[in-house]
Short mmCIF file of C-alpha atoms in Angstrom, two decimals:
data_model
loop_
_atom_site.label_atom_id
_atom_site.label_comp_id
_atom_site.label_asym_id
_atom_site.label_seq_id
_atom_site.Cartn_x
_atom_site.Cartn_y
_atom_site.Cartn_z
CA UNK Z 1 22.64 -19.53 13.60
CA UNK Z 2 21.20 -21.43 16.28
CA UNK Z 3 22.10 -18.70 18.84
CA UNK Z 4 19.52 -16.45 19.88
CA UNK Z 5 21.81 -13.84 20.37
CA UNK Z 6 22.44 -13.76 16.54
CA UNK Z 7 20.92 -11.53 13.88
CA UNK Z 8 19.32 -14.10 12.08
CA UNK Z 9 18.43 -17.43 13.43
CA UNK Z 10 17.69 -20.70 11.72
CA UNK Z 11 16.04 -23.59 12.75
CA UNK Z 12 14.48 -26.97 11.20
CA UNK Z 13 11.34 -28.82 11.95
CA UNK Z 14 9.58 -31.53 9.54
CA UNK Z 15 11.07 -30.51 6.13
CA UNK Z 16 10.67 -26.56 7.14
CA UNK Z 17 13.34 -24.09 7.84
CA UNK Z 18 12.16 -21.20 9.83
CA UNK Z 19 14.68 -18.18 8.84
CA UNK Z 20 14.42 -15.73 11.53
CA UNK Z 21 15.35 -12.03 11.77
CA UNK Z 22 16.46 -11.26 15.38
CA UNK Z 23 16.95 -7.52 16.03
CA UNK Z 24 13.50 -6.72 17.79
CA UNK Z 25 14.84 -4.23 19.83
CA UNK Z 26 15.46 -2.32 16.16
CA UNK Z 27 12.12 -3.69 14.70
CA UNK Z 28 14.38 -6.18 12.67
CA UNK Z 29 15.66 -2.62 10.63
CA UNK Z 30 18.15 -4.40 8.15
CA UNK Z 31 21.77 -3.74 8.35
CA UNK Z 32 24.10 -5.33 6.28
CA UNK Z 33 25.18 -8.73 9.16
CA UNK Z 34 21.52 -9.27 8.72
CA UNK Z 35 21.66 -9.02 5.13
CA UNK Z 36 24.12 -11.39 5.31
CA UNK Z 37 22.79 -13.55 7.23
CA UNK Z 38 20.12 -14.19 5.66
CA UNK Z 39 21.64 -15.02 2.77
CA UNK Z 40 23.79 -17.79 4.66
CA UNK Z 41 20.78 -18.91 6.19
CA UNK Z 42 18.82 -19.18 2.69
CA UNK Z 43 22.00 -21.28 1.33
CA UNK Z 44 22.07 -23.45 4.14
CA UNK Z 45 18.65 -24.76 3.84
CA UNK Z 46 18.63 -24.58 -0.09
CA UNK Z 47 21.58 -27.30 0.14
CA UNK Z 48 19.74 -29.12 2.68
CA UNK Z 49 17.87 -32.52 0.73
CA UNK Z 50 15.58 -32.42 4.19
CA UNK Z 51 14.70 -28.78 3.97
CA UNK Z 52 11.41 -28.49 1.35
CA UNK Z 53 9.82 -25.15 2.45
CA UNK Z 54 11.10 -22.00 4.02
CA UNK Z 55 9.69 -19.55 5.96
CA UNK Z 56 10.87 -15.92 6.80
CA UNK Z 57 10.02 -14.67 9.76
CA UNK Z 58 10.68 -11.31 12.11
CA UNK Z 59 11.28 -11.67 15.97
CA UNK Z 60 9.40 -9.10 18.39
CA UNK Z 61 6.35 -7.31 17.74
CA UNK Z 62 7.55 -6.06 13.91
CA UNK Z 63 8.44 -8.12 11.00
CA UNK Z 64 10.90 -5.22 9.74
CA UNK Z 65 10.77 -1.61 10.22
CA UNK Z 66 13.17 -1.73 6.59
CA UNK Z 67 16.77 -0.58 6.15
CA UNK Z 68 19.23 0.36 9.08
CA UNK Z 69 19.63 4.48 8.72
CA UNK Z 70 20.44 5.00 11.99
CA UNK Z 71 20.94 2.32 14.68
CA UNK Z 72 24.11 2.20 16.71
CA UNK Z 73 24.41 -1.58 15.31
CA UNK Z 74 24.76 0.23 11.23
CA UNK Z 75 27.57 -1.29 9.82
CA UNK Z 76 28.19 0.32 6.39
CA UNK Z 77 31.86 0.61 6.57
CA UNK Z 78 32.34 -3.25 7.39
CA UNK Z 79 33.12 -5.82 4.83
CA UNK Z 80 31.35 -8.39 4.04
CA UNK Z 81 31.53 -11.00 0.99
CA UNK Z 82 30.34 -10.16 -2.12
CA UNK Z 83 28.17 -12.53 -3.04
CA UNK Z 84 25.36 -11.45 -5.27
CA UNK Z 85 26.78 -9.34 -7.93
CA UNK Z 86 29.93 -9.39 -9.65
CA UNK Z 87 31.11 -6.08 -8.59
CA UNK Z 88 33.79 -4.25 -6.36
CA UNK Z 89 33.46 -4.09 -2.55
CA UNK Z 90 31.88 -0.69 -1.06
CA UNK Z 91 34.51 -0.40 1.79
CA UNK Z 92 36.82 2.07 0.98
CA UNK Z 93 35.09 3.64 -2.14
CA UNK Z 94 33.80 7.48 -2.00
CA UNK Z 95 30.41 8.87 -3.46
CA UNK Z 96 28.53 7.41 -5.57
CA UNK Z 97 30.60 4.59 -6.43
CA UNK Z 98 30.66 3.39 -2.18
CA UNK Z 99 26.80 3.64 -2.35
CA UNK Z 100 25.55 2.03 -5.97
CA UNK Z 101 28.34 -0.82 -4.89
CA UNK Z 102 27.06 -1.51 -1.76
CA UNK Z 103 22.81 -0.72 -2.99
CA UNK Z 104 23.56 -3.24 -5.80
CA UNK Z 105 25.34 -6.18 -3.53
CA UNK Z 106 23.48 -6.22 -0.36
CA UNK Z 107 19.81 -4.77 -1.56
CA UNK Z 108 18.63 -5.13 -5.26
CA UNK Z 109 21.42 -8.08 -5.67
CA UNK Z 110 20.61 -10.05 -2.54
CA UNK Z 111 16.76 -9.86 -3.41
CA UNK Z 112 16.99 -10.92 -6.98
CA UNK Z 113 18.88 -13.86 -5.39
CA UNK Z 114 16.47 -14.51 -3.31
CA UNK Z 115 14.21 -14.65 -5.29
CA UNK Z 116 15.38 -17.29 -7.56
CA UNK Z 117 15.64 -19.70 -4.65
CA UNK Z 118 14.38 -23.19 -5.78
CA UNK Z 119 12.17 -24.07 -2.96
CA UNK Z 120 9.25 -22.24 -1.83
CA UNK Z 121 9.71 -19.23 0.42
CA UNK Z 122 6.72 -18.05 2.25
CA UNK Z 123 6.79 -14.60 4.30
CA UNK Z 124 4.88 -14.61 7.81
CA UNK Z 125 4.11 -10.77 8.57
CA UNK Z 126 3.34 -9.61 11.55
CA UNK Z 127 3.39 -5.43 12.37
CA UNK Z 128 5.45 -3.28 10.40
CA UNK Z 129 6.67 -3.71 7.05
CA UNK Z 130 8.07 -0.64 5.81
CA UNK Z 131 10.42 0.24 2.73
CA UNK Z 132 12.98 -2.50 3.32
CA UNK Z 133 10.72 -5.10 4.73
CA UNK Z 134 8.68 -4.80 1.40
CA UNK Z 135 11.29 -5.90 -0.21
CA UNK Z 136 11.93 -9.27 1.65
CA UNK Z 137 7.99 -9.85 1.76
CA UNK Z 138 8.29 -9.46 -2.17
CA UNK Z 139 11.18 -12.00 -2.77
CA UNK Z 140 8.85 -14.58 -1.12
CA UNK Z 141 6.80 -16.77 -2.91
CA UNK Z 142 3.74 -16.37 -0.97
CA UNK Z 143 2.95 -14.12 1.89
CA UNK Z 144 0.67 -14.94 5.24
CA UNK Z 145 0.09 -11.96 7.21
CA UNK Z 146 -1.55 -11.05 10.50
CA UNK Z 147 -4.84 -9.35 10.83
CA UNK Z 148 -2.50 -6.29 12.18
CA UNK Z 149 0.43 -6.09 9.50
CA UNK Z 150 0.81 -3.00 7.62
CA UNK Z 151 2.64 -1.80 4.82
CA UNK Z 152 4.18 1.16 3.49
CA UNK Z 153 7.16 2.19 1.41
CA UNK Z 154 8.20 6.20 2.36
CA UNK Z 155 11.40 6.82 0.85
CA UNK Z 156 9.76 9.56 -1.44
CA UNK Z 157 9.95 11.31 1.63
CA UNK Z 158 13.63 11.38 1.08
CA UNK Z 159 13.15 12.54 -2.98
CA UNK Z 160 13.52 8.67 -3.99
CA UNK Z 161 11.32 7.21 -6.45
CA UNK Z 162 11.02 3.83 -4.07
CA UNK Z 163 12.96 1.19 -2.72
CA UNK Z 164 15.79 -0.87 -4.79
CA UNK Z 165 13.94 -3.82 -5.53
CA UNK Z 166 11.19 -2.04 -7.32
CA UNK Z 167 8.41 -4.67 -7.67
CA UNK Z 168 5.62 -2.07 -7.12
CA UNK Z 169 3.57 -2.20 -10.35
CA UNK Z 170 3.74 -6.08 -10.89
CA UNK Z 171 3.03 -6.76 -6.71
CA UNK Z 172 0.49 -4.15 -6.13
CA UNK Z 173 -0.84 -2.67 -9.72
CA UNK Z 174 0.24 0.64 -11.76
CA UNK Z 175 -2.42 2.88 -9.52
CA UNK Z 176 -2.16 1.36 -5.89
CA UNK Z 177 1.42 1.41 -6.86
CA UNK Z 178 1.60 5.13 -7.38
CA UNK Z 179 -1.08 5.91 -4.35
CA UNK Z 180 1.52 3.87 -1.71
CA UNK Z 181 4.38 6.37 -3.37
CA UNK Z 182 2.92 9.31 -3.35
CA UNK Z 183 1.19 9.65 -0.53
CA UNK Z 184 4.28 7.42 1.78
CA UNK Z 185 0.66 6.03 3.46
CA UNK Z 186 0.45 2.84 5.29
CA UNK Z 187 -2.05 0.28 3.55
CA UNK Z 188 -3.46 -2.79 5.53
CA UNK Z 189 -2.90 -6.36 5.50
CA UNK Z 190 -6.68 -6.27 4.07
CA UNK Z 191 -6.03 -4.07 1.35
CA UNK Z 192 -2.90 -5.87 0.54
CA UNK Z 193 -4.95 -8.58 0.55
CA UNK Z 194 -7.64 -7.44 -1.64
CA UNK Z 195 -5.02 -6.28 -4.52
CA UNK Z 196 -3.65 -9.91 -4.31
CA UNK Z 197 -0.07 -8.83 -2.77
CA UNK Z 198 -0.85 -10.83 0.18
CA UNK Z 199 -1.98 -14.59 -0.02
CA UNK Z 200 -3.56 -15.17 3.68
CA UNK Z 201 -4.98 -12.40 6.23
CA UNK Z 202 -4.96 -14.58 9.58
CA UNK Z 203 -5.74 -13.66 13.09
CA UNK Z 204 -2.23 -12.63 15.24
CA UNK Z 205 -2.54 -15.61 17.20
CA UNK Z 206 -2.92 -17.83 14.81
CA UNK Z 207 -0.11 -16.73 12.72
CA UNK Z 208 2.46 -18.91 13.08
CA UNK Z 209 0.02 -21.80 13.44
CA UNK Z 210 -1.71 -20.95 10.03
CA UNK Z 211 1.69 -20.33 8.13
CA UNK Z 212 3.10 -23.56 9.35
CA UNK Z 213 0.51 -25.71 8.23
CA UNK Z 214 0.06 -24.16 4.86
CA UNK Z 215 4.15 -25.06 4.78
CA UNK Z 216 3.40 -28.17 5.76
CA UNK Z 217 0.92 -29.04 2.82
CA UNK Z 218 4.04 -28.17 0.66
CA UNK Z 219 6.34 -30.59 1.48
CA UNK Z 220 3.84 -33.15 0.52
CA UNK Z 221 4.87 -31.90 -3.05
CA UNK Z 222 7.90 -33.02 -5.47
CA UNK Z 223 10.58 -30.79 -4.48
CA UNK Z 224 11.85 -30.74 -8.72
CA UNK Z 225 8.30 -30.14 -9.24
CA UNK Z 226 7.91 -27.37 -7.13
CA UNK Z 227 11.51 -26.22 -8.21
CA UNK Z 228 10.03 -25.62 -11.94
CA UNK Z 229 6.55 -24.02 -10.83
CA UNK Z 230 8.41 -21.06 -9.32
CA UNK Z 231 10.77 -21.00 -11.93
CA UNK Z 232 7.94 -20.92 -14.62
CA UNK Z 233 5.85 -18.29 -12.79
CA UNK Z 234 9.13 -15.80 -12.41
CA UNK Z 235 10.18 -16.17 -15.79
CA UNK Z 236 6.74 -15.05 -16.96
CA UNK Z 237 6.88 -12.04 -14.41
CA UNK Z 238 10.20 -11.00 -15.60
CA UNK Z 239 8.69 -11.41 -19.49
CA UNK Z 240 6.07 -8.92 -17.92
CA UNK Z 241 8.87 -6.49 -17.43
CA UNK Z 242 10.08 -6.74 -14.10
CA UNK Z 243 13.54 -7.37 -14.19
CA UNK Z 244 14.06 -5.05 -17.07
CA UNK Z 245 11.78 -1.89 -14.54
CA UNK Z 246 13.99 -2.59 -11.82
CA UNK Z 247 17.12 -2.00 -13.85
CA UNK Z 248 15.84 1.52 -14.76
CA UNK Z 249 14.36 2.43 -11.77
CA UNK Z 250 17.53 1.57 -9.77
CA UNK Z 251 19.20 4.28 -12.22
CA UNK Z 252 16.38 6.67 -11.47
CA UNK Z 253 16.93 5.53 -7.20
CA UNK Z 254 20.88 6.58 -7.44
CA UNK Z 255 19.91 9.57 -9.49
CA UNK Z 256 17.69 10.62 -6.82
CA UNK Z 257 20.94 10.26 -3.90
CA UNK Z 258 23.05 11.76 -5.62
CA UNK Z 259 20.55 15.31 -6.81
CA UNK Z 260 20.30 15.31 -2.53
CA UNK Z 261 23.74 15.01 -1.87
CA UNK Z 262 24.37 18.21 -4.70
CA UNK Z 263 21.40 19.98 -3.18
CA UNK Z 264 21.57 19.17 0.23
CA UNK Z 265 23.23 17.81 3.45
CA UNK Z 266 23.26 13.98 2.58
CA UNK Z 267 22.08 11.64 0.03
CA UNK Z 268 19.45 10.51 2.71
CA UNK Z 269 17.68 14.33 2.11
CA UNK Z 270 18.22 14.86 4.99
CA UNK Z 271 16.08 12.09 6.89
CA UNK Z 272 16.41 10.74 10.03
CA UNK Z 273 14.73 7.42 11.40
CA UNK Z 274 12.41 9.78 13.83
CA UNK Z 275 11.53 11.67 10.42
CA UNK Z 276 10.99 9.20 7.89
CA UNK Z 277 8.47 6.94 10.39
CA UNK Z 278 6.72 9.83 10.64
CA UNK Z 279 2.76 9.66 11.20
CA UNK Z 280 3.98 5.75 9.73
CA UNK Z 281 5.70 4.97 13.06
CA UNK Z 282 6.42 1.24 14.06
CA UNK Z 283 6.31 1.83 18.03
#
């Protein structure tokens, strides 16, 4: 993970790891070696005594664009180990059983895993974050983000009710929540800020600078201490409903693929990279 050739990379520095997604040429779009990755990368530094804060970051001028649907790097057919879920292996499965296996491991199973990591994970945002890179953002425990992120999560354009780790109304509010949906609109690190999804709006230049040091005041803290703040704050999220409105709207998700793949060409509806950036494009 130390190679920059690599599609995450990890590195150390005064009790912080920096996790690093490193496919800028792609905007850091998320195929499953990244997903993977990651989750090495978050396992290495949660069994790491020296390692107090983490910090997820996006090489290149986008933090992530989201999923891979289309790069010649998408690796859907390879095998990776299941790690998140207690489930059978996508490879070699047809329909709807290859796609709610692999949606389930690598997507809504990775992020609840994430989630649950017992050291604070804080999300530096610079550029895009679309669909996908909502979802990482979300898993983090606090989010910085430049004076030039944006946000948006399109996949209604495809017929789909949202991304798999639906944390919409608890992150963003019932209303903003809908608006982001239904209209597949960008919103602004500002507005993001203003709704409280977004802890820190920071100049671009500044942003690694400013993310740091707010790390940095968190490894002054007891690590057990910090351990049980996060896990007191998610359990009272997840008594507001979350974990129970992600089950259902997962259902709702698959639902949605498969009425595409009866009615149309693909479960995607038919969407290509070019056609779901749309007026939203990362360039």
């Amino acid at each position: 993970m130390h190679d920059d050739t690599e599609v995450v990379t990890y590195r150390v520095n005064d009790g912080i790891a920096v996790v690093t997604m490193n496919r800028p040429e792609y905007r850091n779009a998320q195929n499953s070696a990244m997903t993977y990755g990651l989750d090495s990368a978050f396992a290495r530094a949660v069994e790491d005594d020296e390692v107090k804060v983490i910090v997820l970051a996006g090489n290149g001028k986008h933090f992530s664009a989201g999923h891979d649907i289309g790069t010649p790097d998408r690796d859907h057919h390879v095998h990776f180990e299941n790690r998140a879920v207690l489930w059978w292996d996508h490879v070699g499965k047809r329909g709807g059983d290859r796609r709610y296996a692999r949606e389930a491991e690598v997507y809504l199973g990775m992020c609840r895993r994430w989630r649950e990591i017992p050291k604070p994970v804080i999300a530096m945002v610079q550029g895009a974050c679309i669909a996908g890179g909502l979802m990482l953002t979300w898993v983090c425990d606090l989010i910085v983000a430049s004076d030039d992120a944006f946000f948006s999560d399109p996949v209604v354009r495809m017929g789909i009710p949202g991304v798999e780790y639906f944390a919409h109304p608890w992150v963003l509010g019932p209303r903003l929540a809908k608006e982001i949906l239904f209209t597949a609109d960008r919103f602004s690190a500002q507005r993001a800020y203003d709704v409280g999804m977004v802890n820190r709006v920071v100049p671009r230049a500044e942003l690694e600078s400013q993310t740091m040091e707010l790390a940095a005041r968190m490894t002054t803290m007891p690590s057990f201490g910090l351990a049980l703040s996060k896990k007191a704050v998610n359990q009272c999220e997840d008594q507001m409903g979350m974990r129970n409105g992600m089950d259902s709207v997962f259902g709702l998700h698959h639902f949605a693929h498969a009425h595409n793949a009866e009615v149309g060409r693909d479960s995607l509806g038919g969407m290509s990279i070019e056609a779901m950036a749309g007026r939203n494009d990362a360039s």
